[in-house]
mmCIF file of C-alpha atoms in Angstrom:
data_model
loop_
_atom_site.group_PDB
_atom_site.id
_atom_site.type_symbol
_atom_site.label_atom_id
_atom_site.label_comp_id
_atom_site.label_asym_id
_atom_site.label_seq_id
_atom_site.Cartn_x
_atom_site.Cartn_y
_atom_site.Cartn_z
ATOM 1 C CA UNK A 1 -79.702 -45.012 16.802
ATOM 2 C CA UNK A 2 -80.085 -43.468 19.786
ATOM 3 C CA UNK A 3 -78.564 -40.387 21.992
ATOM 4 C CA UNK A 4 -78.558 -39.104 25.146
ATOM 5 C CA UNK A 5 -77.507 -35.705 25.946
ATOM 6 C CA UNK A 6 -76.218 -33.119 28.442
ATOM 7 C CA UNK A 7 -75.486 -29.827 28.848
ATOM 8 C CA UNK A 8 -72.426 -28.263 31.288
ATOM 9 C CA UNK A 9 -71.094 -25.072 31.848
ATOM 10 C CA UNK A 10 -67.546 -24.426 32.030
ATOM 11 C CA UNK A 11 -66.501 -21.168 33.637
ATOM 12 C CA UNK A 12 -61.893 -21.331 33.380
ATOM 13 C CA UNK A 13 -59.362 -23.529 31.913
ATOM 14 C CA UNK A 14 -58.743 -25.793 35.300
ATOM 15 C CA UNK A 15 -62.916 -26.460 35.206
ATOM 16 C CA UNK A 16 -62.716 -28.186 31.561
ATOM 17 C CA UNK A 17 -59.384 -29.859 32.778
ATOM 18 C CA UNK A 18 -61.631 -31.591 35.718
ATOM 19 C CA UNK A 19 -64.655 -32.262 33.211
ATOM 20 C CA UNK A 20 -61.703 -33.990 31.110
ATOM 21 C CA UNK A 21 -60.488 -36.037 34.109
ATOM 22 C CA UNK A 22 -64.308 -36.760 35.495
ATOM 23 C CA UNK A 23 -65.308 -37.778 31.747
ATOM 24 C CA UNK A 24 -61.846 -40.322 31.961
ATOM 25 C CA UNK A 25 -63.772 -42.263 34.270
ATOM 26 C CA UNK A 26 -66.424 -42.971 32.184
ATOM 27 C CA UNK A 27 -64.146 -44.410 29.021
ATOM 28 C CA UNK A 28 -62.971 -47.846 27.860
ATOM 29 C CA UNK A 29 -61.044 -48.890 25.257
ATOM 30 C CA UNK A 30 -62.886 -48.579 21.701
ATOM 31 C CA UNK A 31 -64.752 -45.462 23.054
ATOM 32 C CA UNK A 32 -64.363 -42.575 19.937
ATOM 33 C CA UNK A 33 -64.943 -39.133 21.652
ATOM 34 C CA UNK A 34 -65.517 -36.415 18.903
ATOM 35 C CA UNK A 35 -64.686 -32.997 19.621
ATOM 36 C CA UNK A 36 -65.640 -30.089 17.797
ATOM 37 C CA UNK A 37 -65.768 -26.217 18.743
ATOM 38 C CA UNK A 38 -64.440 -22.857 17.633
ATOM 39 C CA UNK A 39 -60.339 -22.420 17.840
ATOM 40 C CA UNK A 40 -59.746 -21.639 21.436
ATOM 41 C CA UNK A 41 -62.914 -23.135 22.858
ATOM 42 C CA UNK A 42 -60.843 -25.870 24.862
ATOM 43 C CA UNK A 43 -60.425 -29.066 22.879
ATOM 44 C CA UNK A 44 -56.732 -29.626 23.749
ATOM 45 C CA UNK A 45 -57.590 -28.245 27.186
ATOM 46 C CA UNK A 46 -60.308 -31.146 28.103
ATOM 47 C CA UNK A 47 -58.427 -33.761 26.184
ATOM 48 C CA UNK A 48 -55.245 -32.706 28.508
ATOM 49 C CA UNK A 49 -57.371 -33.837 31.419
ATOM 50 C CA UNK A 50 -58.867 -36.739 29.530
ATOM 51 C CA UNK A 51 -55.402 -38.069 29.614
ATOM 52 C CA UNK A 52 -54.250 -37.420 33.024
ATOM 53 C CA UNK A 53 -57.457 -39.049 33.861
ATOM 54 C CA UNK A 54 -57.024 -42.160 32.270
ATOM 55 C CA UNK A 55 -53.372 -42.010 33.444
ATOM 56 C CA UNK A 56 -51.158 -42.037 29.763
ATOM 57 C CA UNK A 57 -47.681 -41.021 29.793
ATOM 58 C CA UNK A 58 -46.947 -37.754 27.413
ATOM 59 C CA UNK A 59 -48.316 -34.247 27.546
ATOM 60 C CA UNK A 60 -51.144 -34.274 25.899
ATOM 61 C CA UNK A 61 -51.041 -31.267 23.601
ATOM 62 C CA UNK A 62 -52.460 -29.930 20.697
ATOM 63 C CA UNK A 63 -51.588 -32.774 17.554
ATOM 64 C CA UNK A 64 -52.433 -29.931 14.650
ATOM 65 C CA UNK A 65 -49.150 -30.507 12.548
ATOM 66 C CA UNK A 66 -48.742 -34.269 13.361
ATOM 67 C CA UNK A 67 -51.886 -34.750 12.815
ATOM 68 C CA UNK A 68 -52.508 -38.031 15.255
ATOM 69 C CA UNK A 69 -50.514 -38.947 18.660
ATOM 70 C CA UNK A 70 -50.852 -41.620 20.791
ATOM 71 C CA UNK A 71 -50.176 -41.323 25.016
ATOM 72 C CA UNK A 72 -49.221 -45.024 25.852
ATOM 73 C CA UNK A 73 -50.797 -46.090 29.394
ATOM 74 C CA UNK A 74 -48.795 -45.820 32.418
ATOM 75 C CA UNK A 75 -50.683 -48.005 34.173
ATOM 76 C CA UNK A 76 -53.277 -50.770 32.511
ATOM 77 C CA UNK A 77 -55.358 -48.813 31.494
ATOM 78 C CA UNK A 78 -55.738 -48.105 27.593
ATOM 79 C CA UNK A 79 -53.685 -45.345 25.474
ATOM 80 C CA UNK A 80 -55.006 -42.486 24.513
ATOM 81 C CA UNK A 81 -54.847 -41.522 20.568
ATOM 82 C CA UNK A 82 -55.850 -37.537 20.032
ATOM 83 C CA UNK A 83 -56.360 -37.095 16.583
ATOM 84 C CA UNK A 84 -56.537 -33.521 15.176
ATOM 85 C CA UNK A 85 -58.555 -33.241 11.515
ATOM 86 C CA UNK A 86 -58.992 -29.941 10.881
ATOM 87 C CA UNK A 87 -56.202 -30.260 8.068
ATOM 88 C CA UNK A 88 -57.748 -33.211 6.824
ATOM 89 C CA UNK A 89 -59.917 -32.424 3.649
ATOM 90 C CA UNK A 90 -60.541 -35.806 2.308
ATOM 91 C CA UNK A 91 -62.960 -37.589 4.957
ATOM 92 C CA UNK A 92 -62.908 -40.841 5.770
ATOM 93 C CA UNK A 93 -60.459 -41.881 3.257
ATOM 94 C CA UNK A 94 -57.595 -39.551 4.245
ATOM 95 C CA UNK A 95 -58.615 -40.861 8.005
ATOM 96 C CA UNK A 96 -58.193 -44.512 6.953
ATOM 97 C CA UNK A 97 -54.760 -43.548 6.489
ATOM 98 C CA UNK A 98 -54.143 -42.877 10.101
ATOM 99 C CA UNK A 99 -55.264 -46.725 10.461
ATOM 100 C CA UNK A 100 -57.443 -45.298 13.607
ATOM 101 C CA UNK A 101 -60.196 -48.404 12.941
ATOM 102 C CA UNK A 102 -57.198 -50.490 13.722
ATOM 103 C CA UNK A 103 -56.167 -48.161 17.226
ATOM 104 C CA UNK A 104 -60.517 -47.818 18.030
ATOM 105 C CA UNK A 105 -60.648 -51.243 19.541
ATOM 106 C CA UNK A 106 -57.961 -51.287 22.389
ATOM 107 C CA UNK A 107 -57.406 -47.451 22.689
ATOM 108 C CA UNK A 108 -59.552 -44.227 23.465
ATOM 109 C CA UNK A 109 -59.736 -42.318 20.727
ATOM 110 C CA UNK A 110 -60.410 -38.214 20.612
ATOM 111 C CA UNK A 111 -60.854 -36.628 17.391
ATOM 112 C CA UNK A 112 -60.913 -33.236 17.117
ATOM 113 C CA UNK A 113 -62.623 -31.371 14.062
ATOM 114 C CA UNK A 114 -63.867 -34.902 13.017
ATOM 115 C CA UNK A 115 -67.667 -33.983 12.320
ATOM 116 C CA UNK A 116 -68.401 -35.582 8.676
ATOM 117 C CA UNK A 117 -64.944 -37.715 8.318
ATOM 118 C CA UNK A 118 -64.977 -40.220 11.323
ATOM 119 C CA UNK A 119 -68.402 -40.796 11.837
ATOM 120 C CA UNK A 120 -68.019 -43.817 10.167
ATOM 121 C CA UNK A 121 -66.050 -45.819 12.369
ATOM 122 C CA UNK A 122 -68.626 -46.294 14.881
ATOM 123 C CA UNK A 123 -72.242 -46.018 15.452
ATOM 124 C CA UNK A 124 -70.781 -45.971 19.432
ATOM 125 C CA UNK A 125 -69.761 -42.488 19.874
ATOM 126 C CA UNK A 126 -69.399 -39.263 22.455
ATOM 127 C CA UNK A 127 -69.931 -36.015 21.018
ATOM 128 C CA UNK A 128 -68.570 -33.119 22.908
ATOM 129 C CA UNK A 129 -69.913 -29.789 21.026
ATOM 130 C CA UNK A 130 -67.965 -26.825 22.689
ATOM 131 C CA UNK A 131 -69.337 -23.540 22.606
ATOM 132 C CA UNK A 132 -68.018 -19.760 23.407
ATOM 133 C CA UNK A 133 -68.363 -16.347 23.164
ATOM 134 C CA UNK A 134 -66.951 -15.339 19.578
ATOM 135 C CA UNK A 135 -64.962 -12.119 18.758
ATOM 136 C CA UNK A 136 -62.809 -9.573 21.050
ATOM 137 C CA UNK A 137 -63.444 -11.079 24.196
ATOM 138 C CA UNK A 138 -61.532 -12.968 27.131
ATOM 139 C CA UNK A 139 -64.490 -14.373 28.205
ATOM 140 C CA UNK A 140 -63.430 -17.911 29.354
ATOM 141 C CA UNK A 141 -67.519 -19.519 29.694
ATOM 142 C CA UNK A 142 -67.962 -22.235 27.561
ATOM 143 C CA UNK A 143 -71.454 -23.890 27.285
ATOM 144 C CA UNK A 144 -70.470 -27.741 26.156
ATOM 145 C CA UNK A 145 -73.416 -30.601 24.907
ATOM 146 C CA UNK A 146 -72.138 -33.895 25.370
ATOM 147 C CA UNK A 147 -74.106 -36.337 23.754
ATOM 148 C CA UNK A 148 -73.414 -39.947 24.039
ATOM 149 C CA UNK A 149 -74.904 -42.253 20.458
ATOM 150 C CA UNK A 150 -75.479 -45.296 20.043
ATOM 151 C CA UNK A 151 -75.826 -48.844 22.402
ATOM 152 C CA UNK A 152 -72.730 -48.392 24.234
ATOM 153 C CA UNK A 153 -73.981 -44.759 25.598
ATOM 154 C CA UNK A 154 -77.759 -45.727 25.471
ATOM 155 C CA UNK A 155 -77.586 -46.584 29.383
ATOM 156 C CA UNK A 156 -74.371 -44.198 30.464
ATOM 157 C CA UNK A 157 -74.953 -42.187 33.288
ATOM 158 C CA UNK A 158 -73.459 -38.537 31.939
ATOM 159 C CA UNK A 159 -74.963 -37.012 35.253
ATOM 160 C CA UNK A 160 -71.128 -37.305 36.932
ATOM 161 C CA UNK A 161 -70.134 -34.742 34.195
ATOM 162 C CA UNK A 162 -71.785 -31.856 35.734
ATOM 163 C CA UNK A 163 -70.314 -32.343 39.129
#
């Protein structure tokens, strides 16, 4: 299977807010964007402008204690279904609960703290690794990889991302 990646530097908040809205544009229904990066690195943040760039009604905001939400389109464009599984222990199974294979084909799904549980729901997927400075700091640089797998991203053009 094959990847192609990219590296972008975020410097504040608004900046991964943009890379969320420029990174919209890029999305169709049955993408699977997996997010993964230390608490605080931005997750929530670039999903929020994920979903004001693909135009879904709802503030998008952090799903940790309902574990999956979906952001219905405003216009006809596809939902949005931000999926938080840092609680979930038990893989793939305790994911096939949330019936996500079922919301993958018409819907953009972002999965947050997925690595090793929803890996198996596509071989077509966008991996957004999120990196900061760790410890006593309000440092607000984050160095991000985005690395599209599989057919679907084998031809993307991620250069728009580091506008």
């Amino acid at each position: 299977m094959g990847s192609r990646s990219m590296s972008v530097t975020v410097t504040s908040p608004e900046q991964m807010r943009e890379l969320g809205r420029r990174l919209a544009g890029l999305l169709r229904a049955g993408d699977l964007v997996m997010l993964s990066g230390e608490l605080g690195a931005g997750k929530t943040t670039l999903t929020r402008g994920l979903g004001e760039g693909l135009g879904v009604r709802g503030a998008v905001t952090s799903p940790t204690f309902v574990i999956a939400r979906v952001h219905p389109p405003l216009g006809d464009g596809p939902p949005l279904v931000h999926v938080d599984a840092y609680r979930l222990s038990g893989g793939l199974d305790e994911m096939e609960d949330l019936d996500l294979d079922v919301s993958l084909p018409e819907s953009v799904v972002v999965v947050e703290w997925g690595e090793g549980k929803v890996e198996e729901l596509t071989e077509d997927r966008l991996q957004v690794v999120i990196h900061r400075a760790v410890g006593d700091t309000t440092d607000e640089v984050r160095q991000m990889t985005i690395t599209g797998m599989g057919e679907r991203w084998a031809a993307a053009d991620l250069s728009a991302l580091a506008a």
